[in-house]
Short mmCIF file of C-alpha atoms and ligand atoms in Angstrom, two decimals:
data_model
loop_
_atom_site.label_atom_id
_atom_site.label_comp_id
_atom_site.label_asym_id
_atom_site.label_seq_id
_atom_site.Cartn_x
_atom_site.Cartn_y
_atom_site.Cartn_z
CA MET A 1 19.34 -6.55 -15.38
CA ASN A 2 19.26 -6.11 -11.94
CA GLU A 3 16.08 -6.19 -10.10
CA LEU A 4 15.87 -2.13 -9.73
CA ASP A 5 16.58 -2.14 -13.60
CA ARG A 6 13.82 -4.78 -14.22
CA ILE A 7 11.19 -2.79 -11.95
CA ARG A 8 12.09 0.19 -13.96
CA ALA A 9 11.56 -1.42 -17.19
CA GLU A 10 8.46 -3.19 -16.19
CA TYR A 11 6.70 0.23 -15.06
CA ALA A 12 7.90 2.01 -18.58
CA ARG A 13 6.44 -0.86 -20.39
CA ARG A 14 2.97 -0.30 -18.28
CA ALA A 15 2.91 3.31 -18.91
CA ALA A 16 3.25 3.08 -22.61
CA ASP A 17 0.32 0.73 -22.49
CA PRO A 18 -2.95 2.86 -23.13
CA ARG A 19 -5.25 -0.27 -22.04
CA LEU A 20 -3.24 -0.84 -19.00
CA GLN A 21 -3.65 2.94 -18.13
CA ALA A 22 -7.38 2.92 -18.59
CA ARG A 23 -8.10 -0.30 -16.65
CA TYR A 24 -7.29 1.64 -13.61
CA HIS A 25 -9.01 4.82 -14.69
CA PHE A 26 -11.30 6.03 -11.42
CA SER A 27 -14.06 6.76 -13.70
CA ARG A 28 -14.74 3.03 -13.93
CA PRO A 29 -17.15 1.57 -11.61
CA ASP A 30 -14.97 -1.53 -10.98
CA VAL A 31 -12.21 0.54 -9.72
CA GLN A 32 -14.54 3.08 -7.55
CA PHE A 33 -15.81 0.08 -5.62
CA ILE A 34 -12.16 -1.90 -4.99
CA ILE A 35 -10.89 1.55 -3.80
CA GLN A 36 -14.10 2.77 -1.75
CA THR A 37 -14.14 -1.04 -0.21
CA ARG A 38 -10.78 -0.54 0.52
CA GLU A 39 -10.85 2.92 2.13
CA ARG A 40 -13.34 1.67 4.51
CA THR A 41 -11.42 -1.34 6.02
CA VAL A 42 -8.23 0.54 6.20
CA LEU A 43 -10.20 3.53 8.33
CA ARG A 44 -11.86 0.65 10.47
CA GLN A 45 -8.51 -0.83 10.98
CA LEU A 46 -6.54 2.31 11.72
CA ARG A 47 -9.08 3.14 13.92
CA ARG A 48 -8.84 -0.14 15.72
CA ALA A 49 -5.10 0.45 16.33
CA GLY A 50 -5.37 3.68 17.77
CA LEU A 51 -4.12 5.72 14.77
CA GLU A 52 -6.95 8.34 14.60
CA PRO A 53 -6.79 11.12 14.20
CA LEU A 54 -3.80 10.89 11.72
CA ASP A 55 -2.57 14.34 11.82
CA ARG A 56 -0.64 13.41 15.08
CA PHE A 57 1.68 10.66 13.29
CA ASP A 58 4.83 10.85 11.12
CA ILE A 59 3.79 8.54 8.00
CA LEU A 60 6.03 7.37 5.22
CA GLU A 61 4.31 5.57 2.24
CA VAL A 62 7.26 3.56 0.56
CA GLY A 63 6.27 3.06 -3.47
CA CYS A 64 3.95 6.08 -3.38
CA GLY A 65 3.82 6.25 -6.88
CA GLU A 66 1.91 9.16 -8.26
CA GLY A 67 0.64 9.83 -4.72
CA GLY A 68 -3.10 8.35 -4.35
CA VAL A 69 -2.74 6.67 -1.64
CA MET A 70 -1.18 9.72 0.25
CA LEU A 71 -4.01 11.87 -1.43
CA ASP A 72 -6.55 9.87 0.63
CA LEU A 73 -4.42 9.68 3.66
CA LEU A 74 -4.77 14.04 3.63
CA ARG A 75 -8.29 13.54 2.73
CA TRP A 76 -8.52 10.94 6.08
CA GLY A 77 -6.65 13.50 8.07
CA ALA A 78 -2.78 13.27 7.74
CA ASP A 79 -0.90 16.50 8.29
CA PRO A 80 0.77 17.15 5.00
CA THR A 81 4.39 18.29 6.86
CA ARG A 82 4.39 14.79 8.60
CA LEU A 83 3.33 12.98 5.55
CA HIS A 84 6.12 11.41 3.00
CA GLY A 85 6.51 9.30 0.18
CA CYS A 86 9.32 7.62 -1.84
CA ASP A 87 9.49 5.89 -4.78
CA LEU A 88 11.94 4.36 -7.02
CA LEU A 89 10.63 5.87 -10.15
CA PRO A 90 11.36 10.02 -11.14
CA ASP A 91 8.67 10.44 -13.12
CA ARG A 92 5.86 8.73 -10.68
CA ILE A 93 7.33 11.46 -8.06
CA ALA A 94 7.44 14.48 -10.15
CA GLN A 95 3.56 13.64 -10.64
CA ALA A 96 3.02 13.29 -7.12
CA ARG A 97 4.76 16.38 -6.46
CA ARG A 98 2.36 17.89 -8.71
CA ARG A 99 -0.77 16.41 -7.16
CA LEU A 100 -0.02 17.09 -3.51
CA PRO A 101 0.50 20.08 -1.34
CA SER A 102 4.45 21.40 -1.65
CA THR A 103 4.21 20.63 2.17
CA THR A 104 4.39 17.04 2.04
CA THR A 105 7.72 15.66 1.39
CA LEU A 106 8.54 13.41 -1.87
CA THR A 107 11.61 11.38 -2.47
CA VAL A 108 13.01 9.28 -5.10
CA ALA A 109 14.48 6.29 -3.38
CA ASP A 110 15.10 2.61 -3.12
CA GLY A 111 12.48 0.77 -0.69
CA GLY A 112 15.70 -1.29 0.00
CA ASP A 113 17.65 1.53 0.84
CA LEU A 114 15.54 4.33 2.64
CA PRO A 115 17.06 7.69 3.12
CA TYR A 116 15.27 8.28 6.45
CA PRO A 117 17.03 8.02 9.83
CA SER A 118 16.25 4.92 11.87
CA GLY A 119 12.40 5.41 14.06
CA ARG A 120 11.58 8.23 12.23
CA PHE A 121 8.12 7.34 11.45
CA ASP A 122 4.74 6.23 13.56
CA LEU A 123 3.05 4.45 10.46
CA VAL A 124 4.80 3.24 7.45
CA LEU A 125 2.86 1.80 4.49
CA GLN A 126 2.98 -0.44 1.01
CA PHE A 127 0.49 -0.77 -1.11
CA THR A 128 1.09 -3.16 -3.75
CA VAL A 129 4.57 -2.69 -4.03
CA PHE A 130 6.07 -5.80 -2.91
CA THR A 131 3.85 -7.65 -5.63
CA SER A 132 6.03 -5.52 -8.25
CA VAL A 133 9.29 -6.72 -6.79
CA LEU A 134 10.21 -10.34 -7.80
CA ASP A 135 13.71 -10.59 -6.00
CA PRO A 136 13.04 -12.13 -2.90
CA HIS A 137 16.57 -10.58 -1.42
CA LEU A 138 15.16 -6.79 -2.31
CA ARG A 139 11.81 -7.74 -0.56
CA GLN A 140 13.32 -8.51 2.40
CA ARG A 141 15.55 -5.24 2.21
CA MET A 142 12.49 -3.55 1.68
CA ALA A 143 10.89 -4.99 4.84
CA HIS A 144 14.03 -4.47 6.75
CA GLU A 145 14.13 -0.58 6.10
CA MET A 146 10.51 -0.28 6.76
CA TRP A 147 10.71 -1.96 10.06
CA ARG A 148 14.41 -0.04 10.69
CA VAL A 149 12.34 3.42 9.71
CA LEU A 150 9.29 2.35 11.89
CA ARG A 151 9.29 4.37 15.64
CA PRO A 152 8.82 1.76 18.22
CA GLY A 153 5.65 1.40 18.77
CA GLY A 154 4.51 2.12 15.63
CA VAL A 155 2.37 0.23 13.03
CA VAL A 156 3.35 -0.90 9.27
CA LEU A 157 0.36 -0.63 7.34
CA TRP A 158 0.69 -3.61 4.31
CA TYR A 159 -2.32 -4.05 1.46
CA ASP A 160 -1.27 -6.28 -1.43
CA PHE A 161 -2.57 -9.26 -3.60
CA ARG A 162 -2.25 -12.89 -2.59
CA PHE A 163 -3.20 -14.48 -5.81
CA GLN A 164 -1.48 -14.62 -8.97
CA GLY A 165 -3.56 -13.35 -12.03
CA PRO A 166 -3.02 -15.17 -15.39
CA GLY A 167 -0.79 -13.22 -17.86
CA ASN A 168 1.44 -10.81 -16.16
CA PRO A 169 4.61 -12.09 -15.14
CA GLY A 170 5.89 -8.72 -14.18
CA VAL A 171 4.02 -8.95 -10.66
CA ARG A 172 4.44 -11.82 -8.44
CA ALA A 173 2.09 -12.43 -5.60
CA ILE A 174 2.60 -12.67 -1.44
CA HIS A 175 0.77 -15.34 0.39
CA LEU A 176 0.02 -14.18 3.94
CA ARG A 177 2.61 -16.23 5.74
CA GLU A 178 5.37 -14.73 3.52
CA ALA A 179 4.36 -11.25 4.14
CA CYS A 180 4.05 -12.11 7.79
CA GLN A 181 7.81 -13.85 7.76
CA LEU A 182 8.81 -10.48 6.19
CA PHE A 183 8.22 -8.97 9.71
CA PRO A 184 9.14 -11.93 11.71
CA HIS A 185 9.33 -9.41 15.17
CA GLY A 186 5.70 -7.75 14.80
CA GLN A 187 2.15 -8.50 15.99
CA HIS A 188 -0.16 -9.04 13.08
CA THR A 189 -3.68 -8.69 12.59
CA HIS A 190 -5.50 -9.72 8.75
CA ARG A 191 -8.12 -8.99 6.84
CA ARG A 192 -8.83 -10.54 3.83
CA VAL A 193 -10.10 -7.22 1.01
CA THR A 194 -10.77 -6.80 -2.35
CA LEU A 195 -13.25 -8.42 -4.35
CA ALA A 196 -11.16 -10.62 -7.02
CA PRO A 197 -10.78 -7.98 -9.71
CA PRO A 198 -12.24 -9.95 -12.67
CA ILE A 199 -15.62 -10.42 -10.74
CA VAL A 200 -15.74 -6.68 -9.96
CA ARG A 201 -15.16 -5.72 -13.98
CA ARG A 202 -18.09 -7.98 -14.97
CA LEU A 203 -20.41 -7.32 -11.59
CA ALA A 204 -19.71 -3.35 -10.73
CA ARG A 205 -21.20 -1.87 -13.84
CA TRP A 206 -24.75 -3.87 -13.41
CA SER A 207 -25.03 -4.76 -9.63
CA TRP A 208 -22.94 -2.60 -6.94
CA LEU A 209 -24.97 -4.86 -3.98
CA GLY A 210 -24.28 -7.89 -5.88
CA CYS A 211 -20.61 -6.87 -5.56
CA GLU A 212 -20.91 -5.90 -1.77
CA LEU A 213 -22.38 -9.52 -1.14
CA LEU A 214 -19.59 -11.35 -2.73
CA ALA A 215 -16.88 -8.71 -0.96
CA ALA A 216 -18.31 -10.41 2.27
CA LEU A 217 -16.96 -13.62 1.40
CA PRO A 218 -13.18 -13.68 2.50
CA CYS A 219 -12.64 -16.76 -0.05
CA LEU A 220 -13.44 -14.28 -3.08
CA CYS A 221 -10.80 -11.81 -2.01
CA THR A 222 -7.62 -11.61 -3.48
CA HIS A 223 -5.98 -9.00 -1.21
CA ASP A 224 -4.52 -8.87 2.34
CA LEU A 225 -4.65 -5.81 4.53
CA ILE A 226 -2.05 -6.40 7.34
CA LEU A 227 -1.36 -4.32 10.28
CA ILE A 228 1.93 -5.03 12.15
CA ARG A 229 3.03 -3.48 15.37
CA LYS A 230 6.50 -3.05 16.46
CA GLY A 231 5.49 -4.37 19.55
CA THR A 232 7.10 -2.22 22.51
CA SER A 233 5.50 -0.10 25.43
CA GLN A 234 7.17 2.99 24.04
CA VAL A 235 4.42 5.41 22.99
CA PRO A 236 4.59 6.58 19.13
CA GLY A 237 4.00 10.28 17.99
CA ASP A 238 3.54 13.04 20.24
CA SER A 239 3.65 12.42 23.81
CA ASP A 240 0.32 12.86 24.57
CA VAL A 241 -0.84 10.14 22.01
CA PRO A 242 -2.24 7.21 23.86
CA GLY A 243 -0.47 3.68 22.99
CA ILE A 244 -1.28 1.63 19.73
C1 SAM B 1 1.33 -0.74 -8.32
S1 SAM B 1 2.27 0.79 -7.66
C2 SAM B 1 1.66 1.47 -6.34
C3 SAM B 1 1.63 2.78 -6.05
C4 SAM B 1 1.23 3.46 -4.74
N1 SAM B 1 1.27 3.04 -3.45
C5 SAM B 1 -0.46 3.09 -4.92
O1 SAM B 1 -1.13 2.32 -4.25
O2 SAM B 1 -1.17 3.88 -5.95
C6 SAM B 1 3.58 0.33 -7.11
C7 SAM B 1 4.97 1.49 -7.10
O3 SAM B 1 5.87 0.81 -6.83
C8 SAM B 1 6.97 1.56 -6.78
N2 SAM B 1 8.47 0.51 -6.63
C9 SAM B 1 8.53 -0.99 -7.06
N3 SAM B 1 9.50 -1.14 -6.50
C10 SAM B 1 9.60 0.08 -5.44
C11 SAM B 1 11.21 -0.02 -4.69
N4 SAM B 1 12.31 -1.17 -4.69
N5 SAM B 1 11.10 1.07 -4.20
C12 SAM B 1 10.68 1.77 -4.28
N6 SAM B 1 9.72 1.90 -4.57
C13 SAM B 1 9.47 0.94 -5.77
C14 SAM B 1 7.09 1.42 -8.27
O4 SAM B 1 7.64 2.52 -8.73
C15 SAM B 1 5.63 1.88 -8.35
O5 SAM B 1 5.15 3.22 -8.38
#
């Protein structure tokens, strides 16, 4: 089985597992905590990178799944006509289509072979996609493609986990060093985020404050948020946008 077929089979297995589906439902305090703390850090990093307001930028999410992060991007101010998402799985793109405004562009595509011209986007995101890809060659191709479609002066935003949880052979953690090596020509800024989900699952329903305090300790955080700039003096987006 090639890697793309393996990924398709793995996601079909997950979709058929109701326990797994319930684990990620937004009604759960642990899910709310993880998403809300991530949101704060992402917004802070975007602001520091000069990517505010978002509606001045062409944005692509690679591996957008059912569109949850794209909905966040719209809430944060992205222009739907400049917001694009792609995913390997047609059923996930169909679900994203139902959730997102018709002016957003959604495409079924492999991240290792993106159907966009070079330099098309100011901001290219990947949120927990690379850890679904076990084949190092496909990871490499996907990073190469994300970099290719990024405009000079643009930014890749990476969010993924660095610790391997037990009992999930369908994913593989990516250490910060490997993530940075995938984009060797960028300037990297890094934050540790997301209090370890096994802790949040136990604690969030009893003490939000306890979660907040523990989340302030980088050693207990399992994910990396990395901002990677395509270093050039060229200004991304509209001509009046300050350099990032
Ligand atoms: C864990 S989900 C994350 C979805 C979304 N980024 C989010 O955070 O809600 C990972 C997604 O990556 C997609 N994916 C995995 N390998 C891919 C590839 N080679 N090309 C495009 N999408 C891929 C999967 O289909 C899945 O929808």
